[in-house]
Amino acid sequence: MNIWLLHPFAGGPGLGRHWRPFWLAHAWESMGHRVLVVSAGFHHLHRDPRPPGPQRINEVDFWFLDTPRYGNGSLGRLRNNLSFGRLFRSASVEIAKKFGAPDLIIASSPHLFFISAAHQTARRFDAKFWVEIRDLWPESIVALGMTPAWHPLVKVLGWKERSAYRAADRVVCLLAGAEAHMRARGLPAGKFTWIPNGVSDGEIQSALQIESLSHPLIDRINLIRLQGRRVILYAGGMGPPNAIEVILDAAAALSSTNPDIYFVLIGSGISRAELEQRAAALANVEFLDEVDRSIVHGMLNASDCAVVSFHKNALYHHGISPNKLFDYCLFARRSVIACEDKALAGLEDLVTSRCEPNDPAALAGALVAALGSPERPPGDRIAIAERYSYSSLAARYLASVDDRSVV
C-alpha cells in the first residue's frame, strides 16, 4: 500500500520535535508499505529550514513544501499554516509521479487549515482519507485561554473541525476519551480509533544499553546524586499548557522540608524566562538547555524520579498523550504525574504515581512518597513500553485499512 502521511510540523532525525510521523512511517516501511511524509519546509519547530522537494532521512522519504518564512508574529505563522494545503494540492501530481499515487492519505493535525486540500487530493487519486487528531480544535485554544470563544478564528476552526469529521473515512485520535466530543460534532459511529503516542523500537533497544551512555549532562546528574541529593527531572516543553510553575512551587515547599531533593528542568519554550525568574531564589532548582532525545533518555535514567504536571482543565477529560510520559516510562526509575484521573485513562501503567493537579503540596508529597518507594525495574519498564512501541501502534493503526465499511 502507498501511504502519504501529511503533518505540517513533522520531526525526526535532524528536524526537531514531533517524531511520531517519522516513527510511524519507518514502522510501515518495515511492514512492506511505501510511505511518504509530507511536511513544511519551514516552521517554528524546525532546527533548520529544508529545501523544497523530496529528501530521504534515515530510510524515510519526506517531501518538503516551500512554506513562507515567519518570525515571532502570529500573522506570519497563520500565513505559513494557510499555505500548506494549497502548496500540497499543487505539488500532489509531481509527488505522485515520483512516489506513485496514494492508496491512503492521512492528514495529521497540528492545525486544520490543510484538511480540505488533503481530502480533495485523496478524492482525485481515489484514495482512502483518514484524519489524525492530535489536539481538539478549537476547544484546546479556548480551554487553555489562548483565544476567546467569540473570536472569528474559533468559529472558522469549529467549522473546519466538523467538516474534517464528516470528510474522513476514519478518525485516528491520540486522546482516549475524545470520541463522544467528536460524535457530538458530526463524526459517524464506527469511525473513531484511539492510537496514543509511544516509543520507537530503536529506543526500546537503547534502553538495554542506556547505562553505557556518556555525556556531560548525564555526568552532571550523577555528580548531584554523589553529593547526596535525590534528583527530580522534568524534560519537555516550557509553555503555558505545561504546569511547570506547580513543579517550581513544589520545589519551593521542599527546599526547607527536604533540602536533599533537587530539581533539574530541561527544555525550551515561551515561558522559560518567566519560569527561571520565578525560581531565581531557589537553591534546589536548575534549568538546562534542550538537547538530543538520546541524551535526555540518559539523564532520565541517571535521575531518581521524573515529573510532569498538567493544569486542572476540563479539556484533559478527553485524555492526554504527551511524548514525555512514554519516555519517562521507559527510561526513568520512577515517575510522578499531576493530573486529573480522567486525563490518564488508558495510560495508567506508564507512571508510578499520580496526584491532583494545581496543588503544589500534593505534588511535593507525591514526590517524597515516590522517592521512598522502590524503583521500577528496567525489565518491567521495557515490558510496558513494548505495548506502546511504534511497530505495535503502526499495526493497530492500519488494522482496519481493508474494512470497506469505512470508505
mmCIF file of C-alpha atoms in Angstrom:
data_model
loop_
_atom_site.group_PDB
_atom_site.id
_atom_site.type_symbol
_atom_site.label_atom_id
_atom_site.label_comp_id
_atom_site.label_asym_id
_atom_site.label_seq_id
_atom_site.Cartn_x
_atom_site.Cartn_y
_atom_site.Cartn_z
ATOM 1 C CA MET A 1 0.000 0.000 0.000
ATOM 2 C CA ASN A 2 1.170 3.529 -0.780
ATOM 3 C CA ILE A 3 0.632 5.871 2.196
ATOM 4 C CA TRP A 4 1.032 9.648 2.216
ATOM 5 C CA LEU A 5 1.229 10.999 5.764
ATOM 6 C CA LEU A 6 0.729 14.764 5.920
ATOM 7 C CA HIS A 7 2.000 16.594 9.005
ATOM 8 C CA PRO A 8 2.972 20.283 8.682
ATOM 9 C CA PHE A 9 5.399 20.107 11.632
ATOM 10 C CA ALA A 10 6.798 16.586 11.178
ATOM 11 C CA GLY A 11 10.042 15.995 13.036
ATOM 12 C CA GLY A 12 12.688 13.325 13.048
ATOM 13 C CA PRO A 13 16.470 12.978 12.897
ATOM 14 C CA GLY A 14 17.939 16.434 12.388
ATOM 15 C CA LEU A 15 14.484 18.000 12.105
ATOM 16 C CA GLY A 16 13.335 18.616 15.661
ATOM 17 C CA ARG A 17 10.260 17.650 17.675
ATOM 18 C CA HIS A 18 7.133 15.706 16.588
ATOM 19 C CA TRP A 19 8.796 12.384 15.708
ATOM 20 C CA ARG A 20 5.512 10.407 15.527
ATOM 21 C CA PRO A 21 5.183 10.702 11.705
ATOM 22 C CA PHE A 22 8.776 9.533 11.250
ATOM 23 C CA TRP A 23 8.347 6.535 13.549
ATOM 24 C CA LEU A 24 5.024 5.502 12.007
ATOM 25 C CA ALA A 25 6.483 5.812 8.524
ATOM 26 C CA HIS A 26 9.534 3.763 9.487
ATOM 27 C CA ALA A 27 7.318 1.046 11.020
ATOM 28 C CA TRP A 28 5.009 0.923 7.991
ATOM 29 C CA GLU A 29 8.013 0.668 5.673
ATOM 30 C CA SER A 30 9.175 -2.315 7.735
ATOM 31 C CA MET A 31 5.725 -3.858 7.209
ATOM 32 C CA GLY A 32 6.187 -3.626 3.438
ATOM 33 C CA HIS A 33 4.267 -0.438 2.670
ATOM 34 C CA ARG A 34 5.580 2.545 0.745
ATOM 35 C CA VAL A 35 5.334 5.709 2.834
ATOM 36 C CA LEU A 36 5.915 9.397 2.203
ATOM 37 C CA VAL A 37 5.824 12.069 4.917
ATOM 38 C CA VAL A 38 4.781 15.488 3.573
ATOM 39 C CA SER A 39 5.761 18.422 5.765
ATOM 40 C CA ALA A 40 6.524 22.140 5.712
ATOM 41 C CA GLY A 41 9.998 23.195 4.643
ATOM 42 C CA PHE A 42 9.892 25.947 7.266
ATOM 43 C CA HIS A 43 8.121 26.210 10.605
ATOM 44 C CA HIS A 44 8.976 27.376 14.105
ATOM 45 C CA LEU A 45 9.846 23.893 15.429
ATOM 46 C CA HIS A 46 12.409 23.101 12.734
ATOM 47 C CA ARG A 47 16.048 23.269 13.633
ATOM 48 C CA ASP A 48 16.857 24.421 10.093
ATOM 49 C CA PRO A 49 14.687 25.222 7.038
ATOM 50 C CA ARG A 50 14.529 22.407 4.498
ATOM 51 C CA PRO A 51 14.766 22.909 0.724
ATOM 52 C CA PRO A 52 11.501 22.095 -1.052
ATOM 53 C CA GLY A 53 11.069 18.723 -2.667
ATOM 54 C CA PRO A 54 11.993 15.133 -1.828
ATOM 55 C CA GLN A 55 14.552 14.133 0.767
ATOM 56 C CA ARG A 56 15.302 10.759 2.331
ATOM 57 C CA ILE A 57 16.086 10.893 6.047
ATOM 58 C CA ASN A 58 17.192 7.744 7.853
ATOM 59 C CA GLU A 59 15.315 5.434 5.472
ATOM 60 C CA VAL A 60 12.116 7.538 5.484
ATOM 61 C CA ASP A 61 11.025 9.578 2.454
ATOM 62 C CA PHE A 62 9.979 13.184 3.068
ATOM 63 C CA TRP A 63 8.605 15.822 0.730
ATOM 64 C CA PHE A 64 9.015 19.371 1.986
ATOM 65 C CA LEU A 65 6.724 22.150 0.786
ATOM 66 C CA ASP A 66 8.081 25.672 0.263
ATOM 67 C CA THR A 67 6.081 27.332 3.038
ATOM 68 C CA PRO A 68 6.796 31.019 3.754
ATOM 69 C CA ARG A 69 9.203 32.084 6.497
ATOM 70 C CA TYR A 70 7.936 33.935 9.550
ATOM 71 C CA GLY A 71 9.248 35.404 12.787
ATOM 72 C CA ASN A 72 7.529 35.775 16.126
ATOM 73 C CA GLY A 73 4.348 37.331 14.774
ATOM 74 C CA SER A 74 1.169 35.264 14.742
ATOM 75 C CA LEU A 75 0.095 36.596 11.327
ATOM 76 C CA GLY A 76 3.211 35.187 9.683
ATOM 77 C CA ARG A 77 2.637 31.834 11.297
ATOM 78 C CA LEU A 78 -1.003 31.855 10.172
ATOM 79 C CA ARG A 79 0.093 32.654 6.614
ATOM 80 C CA ASN A 80 2.507 29.718 6.765
ATOM 81 C CA ASN A 81 -0.237 27.402 8.026
ATOM 82 C CA LEU A 82 -2.698 28.539 5.385
ATOM 83 C CA SER A 83 -0.162 27.941 2.600
ATOM 84 C CA PHE A 84 0.424 24.266 3.424
ATOM 85 C CA GLY A 85 -2.783 22.889 1.896
ATOM 86 C CA ARG A 86 -2.506 24.990 -1.256
ATOM 87 C CA LEU A 87 1.119 24.004 -1.783
ATOM 88 C CA PHE A 88 0.352 20.328 -1.201
ATOM 89 C CA ARG A 89 -2.523 20.351 -3.667
ATOM 90 C CA SER A 90 -0.296 21.990 -6.297
ATOM 91 C CA ALA A 91 2.566 19.544 -5.690
ATOM 92 C CA SER A 92 0.449 16.385 -5.486
ATOM 93 C CA VAL A 93 0.746 15.450 -9.169
ATOM 94 C CA GLU A 94 4.529 15.848 -9.078
ATOM 95 C CA ILE A 95 4.666 13.838 -5.852
ATOM 96 C CA ALA A 96 2.596 11.066 -7.419
ATOM 97 C CA LYS A 97 4.903 10.921 -10.448
ATOM 98 C CA LYS A 98 7.878 10.271 -8.183
ATOM 99 C CA PHE A 99 6.329 8.149 -5.426
ATOM 100 C CA GLY A 100 3.227 6.712 -7.044
ATOM 101 C CA ALA A 101 -0.431 7.543 -6.478
ATOM 102 C CA PRO A 102 -1.548 7.132 -2.850
ATOM 103 C CA ASP A 103 -3.862 4.396 -1.641
ATOM 104 C CA LEU A 104 -4.280 6.181 1.695
ATOM 105 C CA ILE A 105 -3.779 9.828 2.653
ATOM 106 C CA ILE A 106 -3.550 10.586 6.369
ATOM 107 C CA ALA A 107 -3.811 14.223 7.460
ATOM 108 C CA SER A 108 -2.310 14.698 10.923
ATOM 109 C CA SER A 109 -3.493 17.907 12.523
ATOM 110 C CA PRO A 110 -1.273 20.234 14.471
ATOM 111 C CA HIS A 111 -3.638 22.624 12.666
ATOM 112 C CA LEU A 112 -6.729 22.148 10.496
ATOM 113 C CA PHE A 113 -6.114 24.551 7.617
ATOM 114 C CA PHE A 114 -4.964 21.880 5.145
ATOM 115 C CA ILE A 115 -7.578 19.189 5.821
ATOM 116 C CA SER A 116 -9.901 20.156 2.956
ATOM 117 C CA ALA A 117 -6.999 20.235 0.461
ATOM 118 C CA ALA A 118 -5.878 16.806 1.680
ATOM 119 C CA HIS A 119 -9.419 15.466 1.262
ATOM 120 C CA GLN A 120 -9.718 16.887 -2.254
ATOM 121 C CA THR A 121 -6.394 15.311 -3.198
ATOM 122 C CA ALA A 122 -7.472 11.939 -1.802
ATOM 123 C CA ARG A 123 -10.626 12.099 -3.905
ATOM 124 C CA ARG A 124 -8.570 12.989 -7.000
ATOM 125 C CA PHE A 125 -6.498 9.832 -6.564
ATOM 126 C CA ASP A 126 -9.441 7.698 -5.344
ATOM 127 C CA ALA A 127 -7.551 7.107 -2.107
ATOM 128 C CA LYS A 128 -8.890 6.468 1.373
ATOM 129 C CA PHE A 129 -8.772 9.582 3.541
ATOM 130 C CA TRP A 130 -8.040 9.472 7.268
ATOM 131 C CA VAL A 131 -7.613 12.330 9.717
ATOM 132 C CA GLU A 132 -5.353 12.086 12.761
ATOM 133 C CA ILE A 133 -6.419 14.396 15.575
ATOM 134 C CA ARG A 134 -3.605 15.376 17.919
ATOM 135 C CA ASP A 135 -5.414 18.212 19.721
ATOM 136 C CA LEU A 136 -9.080 19.141 19.736
ATOM 137 C CA TRP A 137 -9.557 22.280 17.658
ATOM 138 C CA PRO A 138 -10.826 24.805 18.542
ATOM 139 C CA GLU A 139 -11.599 23.544 22.052
ATOM 140 C CA SER A 140 -7.919 23.361 23.010
ATOM 141 C CA ILE A 141 -7.068 27.005 22.368
ATOM 142 C CA VAL A 142 -10.264 28.156 24.089
ATOM 143 C CA ALA A 143 -9.881 25.903 27.143
ATOM 144 C CA LEU A 144 -6.223 26.886 27.559
ATOM 145 C CA GLY A 145 -7.103 30.584 27.409
ATOM 146 C CA MET A 146 -5.208 31.221 24.183
ATOM 147 C CA THR A 147 -8.207 32.505 22.196
ATOM 148 C CA PRO A 148 -11.628 33.730 23.419
ATOM 149 C CA ALA A 149 -14.640 31.673 22.386
ATOM 150 C CA TRP A 150 -16.150 34.631 20.488
ATOM 151 C CA HIS A 151 -13.109 35.074 18.230
ATOM 152 C CA PRO A 152 -13.793 34.602 14.485
ATOM 153 C CA LEU A 153 -10.866 32.169 14.291
ATOM 154 C CA VAL A 154 -12.657 29.889 16.753
ATOM 155 C CA LYS A 155 -15.756 29.932 14.562
ATOM 156 C CA VAL A 156 -13.675 29.063 11.485
ATOM 157 C CA LEU A 157 -11.854 26.256 13.285
ATOM 158 C CA GLY A 158 -15.139 24.875 14.601
ATOM 159 C CA TRP A 159 -16.482 24.691 11.061
ATOM 160 C CA LYS A 160 -13.276 23.036 9.850
ATOM 161 C CA GLU A 161 -13.393 20.553 12.726
ATOM 162 C CA ARG A 162 -16.911 19.428 11.857
ATOM 163 C CA SER A 163 -16.019 19.303 8.166
ATOM 164 C CA ALA A 164 -12.980 17.101 8.906
ATOM 165 C CA TYR A 165 -15.082 14.602 10.865
ATOM 166 C CA ARG A 166 -17.594 14.377 8.010
ATOM 167 C CA ALA A 167 -14.951 14.013 5.303
ATOM 168 C CA ALA A 168 -12.765 11.387 6.980
ATOM 169 C CA ASP A 169 -13.190 7.700 6.268
ATOM 170 C CA ARG A 170 -11.639 7.185 9.688
ATOM 171 C CA VAL A 171 -10.508 9.475 12.510
ATOM 172 C CA VAL A 172 -7.462 8.377 14.492
ATOM 173 C CA CYS A 173 -7.095 10.269 17.770
ATOM 174 C CA LEU A 174 -4.333 10.390 20.353
ATOM 175 C CA LEU A 175 -6.857 11.076 23.134
ATOM 176 C CA ALA A 176 -8.631 8.024 24.540
ATOM 177 C CA GLY A 177 -11.793 9.795 25.653
ATOM 178 C CA ALA A 178 -12.435 12.082 22.689
ATOM 179 C CA GLU A 179 -15.000 10.024 20.776
ATOM 180 C CA ALA A 180 -18.078 11.494 22.483
ATOM 181 C CA HIS A 181 -16.836 15.016 21.732
ATOM 182 C CA MET A 182 -16.353 14.122 18.068
ATOM 183 C CA ARG A 183 -19.666 12.269 17.764
ATOM 184 C CA ALA A 184 -21.410 15.407 19.059
ATOM 185 C CA ARG A 185 -19.773 17.318 16.201
ATOM 186 C CA GLY A 186 -20.743 15.029 13.388
ATOM 187 C CA LEU A 187 -18.392 12.048 13.459
ATOM 188 C CA PRO A 188 -20.389 8.951 12.410
ATOM 189 C CA ALA A 189 -20.354 5.860 14.599
ATOM 190 C CA GLY A 190 -17.613 3.324 13.969
ATOM 191 C CA LYS A 191 -15.054 5.743 12.583
ATOM 192 C CA PHE A 192 -13.082 6.509 15.770
ATOM 193 C CA THR A 193 -9.789 4.787 16.602
ATOM 194 C CA TRP A 194 -7.560 5.573 19.594
ATOM 195 C CA ILE A 195 -3.835 5.343 18.872
ATOM 196 C CA PRO A 196 -1.734 7.124 21.528
ATOM 197 C CA ASN A 197 1.845 8.232 21.215
ATOM 198 C CA GLY A 198 4.544 5.700 22.021
ATOM 199 C CA VAL A 199 8.227 4.869 21.794
ATOM 200 C CA SER A 200 10.286 3.688 18.862
ATOM 201 C CA ASP A 201 11.549 0.145 18.737
ATOM 202 C CA GLY A 202 15.079 1.525 18.493
ATOM 203 C CA GLU A 203 14.634 3.412 21.756
ATOM 204 C CA ILE A 204 13.384 0.266 23.468
ATOM 205 C CA GLN A 205 16.586 -1.432 22.332
ATOM 206 C CA SER A 206 18.669 1.525 23.508
ATOM 207 C CA ALA A 207 17.170 1.163 26.985
ATOM 208 C CA LEU A 208 19.123 -2.089 27.313
ATOM 209 C CA GLN A 209 22.415 -0.203 26.909
ATOM 210 C CA ILE A 210 21.467 3.130 28.466
ATOM 211 C CA GLU A 211 23.901 2.696 31.356
ATOM 212 C CA SER A 212 26.848 2.969 28.948
ATOM 213 C CA LEU A 213 25.734 6.341 27.508
ATOM 214 C CA SER A 214 28.107 9.179 28.373
ATOM 215 C CA HIS A 215 27.526 12.931 28.193
ATOM 216 C CA PRO A 216 28.444 15.957 30.362
ATOM 217 C CA LEU A 217 24.798 16.489 31.364
ATOM 218 C CA ILE A 218 24.485 12.874 32.448
ATOM 219 C CA ASP A 219 27.687 13.377 34.419
ATOM 220 C CA ARG A 220 26.077 16.453 35.966
ATOM 221 C CA ILE A 221 23.120 14.372 37.217
ATOM 222 C CA ASN A 222 25.464 11.723 38.592
ATOM 223 C CA LEU A 223 27.543 14.361 40.387
ATOM 224 C CA ILE A 224 24.468 15.833 42.082
ATOM 225 C CA ARG A 225 23.490 12.381 43.300
ATOM 226 C CA LEU A 226 27.037 11.662 44.520
ATOM 227 C CA GLN A 227 26.673 14.779 46.651
ATOM 228 C CA GLY A 228 23.838 13.021 48.496
ATOM 229 C CA ARG A 229 20.884 14.603 46.715
ATOM 230 C CA ARG A 230 17.873 12.980 45.036
ATOM 231 C CA VAL A 231 17.279 14.317 41.519
ATOM 232 C CA ILE A 232 13.812 15.069 40.133
ATOM 233 C CA LEU A 233 13.932 15.636 36.358
ATOM 234 C CA TYR A 234 11.469 17.440 34.113
ATOM 235 C CA ALA A 235 12.161 17.143 30.371
ATOM 236 C CA GLY A 236 9.877 18.797 27.839
ATOM 237 C CA GLY A 237 8.283 21.987 26.611
ATOM 238 C CA MET A 238 8.120 25.106 28.729
ATOM 239 C CA GLY A 239 4.970 26.841 27.559
ATOM 240 C CA PRO A 240 1.630 27.811 29.145
ATOM 241 C CA PRO A 241 -0.035 24.362 28.715
ATOM 242 C CA ASN A 242 2.689 22.787 30.881
ATOM 243 C CA ALA A 243 2.090 23.481 34.565
ATOM 244 C CA ILE A 244 5.774 23.879 35.384
ATOM 245 C CA GLU A 245 5.032 26.660 37.856
ATOM 246 C CA VAL A 246 3.360 23.998 40.024
ATOM 247 C CA ILE A 247 6.578 21.958 39.916
ATOM 248 C CA LEU A 248 8.534 25.043 40.965
ATOM 249 C CA ASP A 249 6.120 25.745 43.826
ATOM 250 C CA ALA A 250 6.518 22.137 44.958
ATOM 251 C CA ALA A 251 10.298 22.627 44.808
ATOM 252 C CA ALA A 252 9.955 25.761 46.949
ATOM 253 C CA ALA A 253 7.952 23.827 49.551
ATOM 254 C CA LEU A 254 10.530 21.022 49.618
ATOM 255 C CA SER A 255 13.513 23.351 49.834
ATOM 256 C CA SER A 256 13.074 23.632 53.593
ATOM 257 C CA THR A 257 11.481 20.280 54.485
ATOM 258 C CA ASN A 258 13.539 18.066 52.145
ATOM 259 C CA PRO A 259 16.660 20.005 51.117
ATOM 260 C CA ASP A 260 18.219 16.843 49.674
ATOM 261 C CA ILE A 261 15.667 16.842 46.808
ATOM 262 C CA TYR A 262 16.989 18.695 43.762
ATOM 263 C CA PHE A 263 15.078 19.639 40.613
ATOM 264 C CA VAL A 264 16.561 19.711 37.096
ATOM 265 C CA LEU A 265 14.389 21.142 34.330
ATOM 266 C CA ILE A 266 15.488 20.692 30.733
ATOM 267 C CA GLY A 267 13.742 22.088 27.669
ATOM 268 C CA SER A 268 12.667 25.257 25.906
ATOM 269 C CA GLY A 269 9.540 27.306 25.320
ATOM 270 C CA ILE A 270 8.000 30.749 25.523
ATOM 271 C CA SER A 271 7.568 30.578 29.316
ATOM 272 C CA ARG A 272 11.116 29.583 30.168
ATOM 273 C CA ALA A 273 12.430 33.061 31.022
ATOM 274 C CA GLU A 274 9.454 33.707 33.302
ATOM 275 C CA LEU A 275 9.903 30.308 34.954
ATOM 276 C CA GLU A 276 13.618 30.920 35.549
ATOM 277 C CA GLN A 277 12.774 34.232 37.167
ATOM 278 C CA ARG A 278 10.190 32.503 39.378
ATOM 279 C CA ALA A 279 12.836 30.016 40.506
ATOM 280 C CA ALA A 280 15.694 32.505 40.862
ATOM 281 C CA ALA A 281 15.728 32.316 44.671
ATOM 282 C CA LEU A 282 15.513 28.525 44.827
ATOM 283 C CA ALA A 283 18.802 26.766 45.521
ATOM 284 C CA ASN A 284 17.296 23.358 44.692
ATOM 285 C CA VAL A 285 16.379 24.107 41.060
ATOM 286 C CA GLU A 286 18.418 24.437 37.875
ATOM 287 C CA PHE A 287 17.488 24.829 34.223
ATOM 288 C CA LEU A 288 19.319 23.203 31.333
ATOM 289 C CA ASP A 289 19.034 23.778 27.598
ATOM 290 C CA GLU A 290 17.294 21.360 25.249
ATOM 291 C CA VAL A 291 19.480 18.516 23.930
ATOM 292 C CA ASP A 292 19.041 15.444 21.714
ATOM 293 C CA ARG A 293 16.497 12.853 22.811
ATOM 294 C CA SER A 294 19.124 10.193 23.487
ATOM 295 C CA ILE A 295 20.866 12.470 25.986
ATOM 296 C CA VAL A 296 17.581 13.229 27.723
ATOM 297 C CA HIS A 297 16.989 9.483 27.994
ATOM 298 C CA GLY A 298 20.361 9.081 29.685
ATOM 299 C CA MET A 299 19.529 11.909 32.076
ATOM 300 C CA LEU A 300 16.192 10.291 32.926
ATOM 301 C CA ASN A 301 17.964 7.029 33.647
ATOM 302 C CA ALA A 302 20.501 8.787 35.877
ATOM 303 C CA SER A 303 17.846 10.672 37.860
ATOM 304 C CA ASP A 304 15.841 9.352 40.797
ATOM 305 C CA CYS A 305 12.413 10.380 39.523
ATOM 306 C CA ALA A 306 10.771 12.157 36.577
ATOM 307 C CA VAL A 307 7.869 14.592 36.935
ATOM 308 C CA VAL A 308 5.206 16.132 34.713
ATOM 309 C CA SER A 309 2.365 18.419 35.731
ATOM 310 C CA PHE A 310 -0.884 19.371 33.999
ATOM 311 C CA HIS A 311 -3.343 22.103 34.861
ATOM 312 C CA LYS A 312 -6.816 21.271 36.113
ATOM 313 C CA ASN A 313 -8.843 21.732 32.956
ATOM 314 C CA ALA A 314 -11.939 20.059 31.515
ATOM 315 C CA LEU A 315 -10.045 19.800 28.218
ATOM 316 C CA TYR A 316 -7.987 16.948 29.661
ATOM 317 C CA HIS A 317 -11.090 14.901 30.412
ATOM 318 C CA HIS A 318 -10.791 13.774 26.791
ATOM 319 C CA GLY A 319 -7.367 12.322 27.599
ATOM 320 C CA ILE A 320 -3.697 13.185 27.214
ATOM 321 C CA SER A 321 -0.831 11.631 25.288
ATOM 322 C CA PRO A 322 2.390 13.592 25.858
ATOM 323 C CA ASN A 323 5.532 12.020 24.418
ATOM 324 C CA LYS A 324 7.346 12.557 27.688
ATOM 325 C CA LEU A 325 5.121 10.045 29.508
ATOM 326 C CA PHE A 326 6.343 7.244 27.266
ATOM 327 C CA ASP A 327 9.961 8.368 27.593
ATOM 328 C CA TYR A 328 9.556 8.554 31.360
ATOM 329 C CA CYS A 329 8.113 5.059 31.494
ATOM 330 C CA LEU A 330 10.968 3.534 29.522
ATOM 331 C CA PHE A 331 13.944 5.380 30.978
ATOM 332 C CA ALA A 332 13.040 6.819 34.418
ATOM 333 C CA ARG A 333 13.312 4.802 37.644
ATOM 334 C CA ARG A 334 10.107 6.405 38.925
ATOM 335 C CA SER A 335 7.658 8.968 37.559
ATOM 336 C CA VAL A 336 5.015 11.219 39.070
ATOM 337 C CA ILE A 337 2.257 12.981 37.140
ATOM 338 C CA ALA A 338 -0.042 15.692 38.438
ATOM 339 C CA CYS A 339 -3.319 15.446 36.540
ATOM 340 C CA GLU A 340 -6.960 14.514 36.964
ATOM 341 C CA ASP A 341 -7.845 10.846 36.973
ATOM 342 C CA LYS A 342 -9.835 11.119 33.712
ATOM 343 C CA ALA A 343 -6.836 12.569 31.893
ATOM 344 C CA LEU A 344 -4.738 9.459 32.425
ATOM 345 C CA ALA A 345 -7.400 6.968 31.308
ATOM 346 C CA GLY A 346 -5.831 4.177 29.281
ATOM 347 C CA LEU A 347 -2.283 5.168 30.199
ATOM 348 C CA GLU A 348 -2.203 4.409 33.920
ATOM 349 C CA ASP A 349 0.553 1.815 33.555
ATOM 350 C CA LEU A 350 3.010 4.430 32.282
ATOM 351 C CA VAL A 351 3.520 6.165 35.620
ATOM 352 C CA THR A 352 4.311 5.042 39.145
ATOM 353 C CA SER A 353 2.261 7.716 40.913
ATOM 354 C CA ARG A 354 -0.457 10.305 40.212
ATOM 355 C CA CYS A 355 -1.629 13.270 42.256
ATOM 356 C CA GLU A 356 -4.199 16.010 41.756
ATOM 357 C CA PRO A 357 -3.258 18.957 39.520
ATOM 358 C CA ASN A 358 -2.681 22.602 40.512
ATOM 359 C CA ASP A 359 -1.717 21.544 44.037
ATOM 360 C CA PRO A 360 1.996 22.085 44.852
ATOM 361 C CA ALA A 361 1.608 20.485 48.290
ATOM 362 C CA ALA A 362 0.064 17.353 46.784
ATOM 363 C CA LEU A 363 2.820 17.170 44.193
ATOM 364 C CA ALA A 364 5.521 17.645 46.820
ATOM 365 C CA GLY A 365 4.014 14.851 48.901
ATOM 366 C CA ALA A 366 3.743 12.558 45.892
ATOM 367 C CA LEU A 367 7.386 13.144 45.001
ATOM 368 C CA VAL A 368 8.565 12.406 48.533
ATOM 369 C CA ALA A 369 6.470 9.229 48.592
ATOM 370 C CA ALA A 370 7.799 8.147 45.192
ATOM 371 C CA LEU A 371 11.397 8.649 46.275
ATOM 372 C CA GLY A 372 10.696 6.488 49.304
ATOM 373 C CA SER A 373 9.360 3.640 47.175
ATOM 374 C CA PRO A 374 11.338 1.022 45.234
ATOM 375 C CA GLU A 375 12.326 1.996 41.735
ATOM 376 C CA ARG A 376 10.620 0.215 38.853
ATOM 377 C CA PRO A 377 12.963 -2.474 37.477
ATOM 378 C CA PRO A 378 14.211 -1.885 33.898
ATOM 379 C CA GLY A 379 12.647 -5.138 32.711
ATOM 380 C CA ASP A 380 9.212 -4.051 33.915
ATOM 381 C CA ARG A 381 9.567 -0.649 32.248
ATOM 382 C CA ILE A 382 10.642 -2.205 28.960
ATOM 383 C CA ALA A 383 7.719 -4.670 29.050
ATOM 384 C CA ILE A 384 5.257 -1.800 29.493
ATOM 385 C CA ALA A 385 6.925 0.311 26.795
ATOM 386 C CA GLU A 386 6.746 -2.554 24.319
ATOM 387 C CA ARG A 387 2.953 -2.313 24.447
ATOM 388 C CA TYR A 388 3.369 1.227 23.091
ATOM 389 C CA SER A 389 6.131 0.506 20.579
ATOM 390 C CA TYR A 390 5.604 2.170 17.216
ATOM 391 C CA SER A 391 5.730 -1.211 15.482
ATOM 392 C CA SER A 392 2.720 -2.242 17.591
ATOM 393 C CA LEU A 393 0.965 1.104 17.157
ATOM 394 C CA ALA A 394 1.595 1.105 13.399
ATOM 395 C CA ALA A 395 -0.011 -2.326 13.082
ATOM 396 C CA ARG A 396 -3.022 -1.199 15.146
ATOM 397 C CA TYR A 397 -3.237 1.947 13.028
ATOM 398 C CA LEU A 398 -3.726 0.022 9.796
ATOM 399 C CA ALA A 399 -5.683 -2.906 11.238
ATOM 400 C CA SER A 400 -8.937 -1.688 9.639
ATOM 401 C CA VAL A 401 -7.490 -0.363 6.388
ATOM 402 C CA ASP A 402 -9.221 -3.093 4.377
ATOM 403 C CA ASP A 403 -12.556 -2.609 6.110
ATOM 404 C CA ARG A 404 -14.613 -1.309 3.174
ATOM 405 C CA SER A 405 -17.246 -0.020 5.567
ATOM 406 C CA VAL A 406 -15.009 2.916 6.390
ATOM 407 C CA VAL A 407 -14.694 4.021 2.763
#
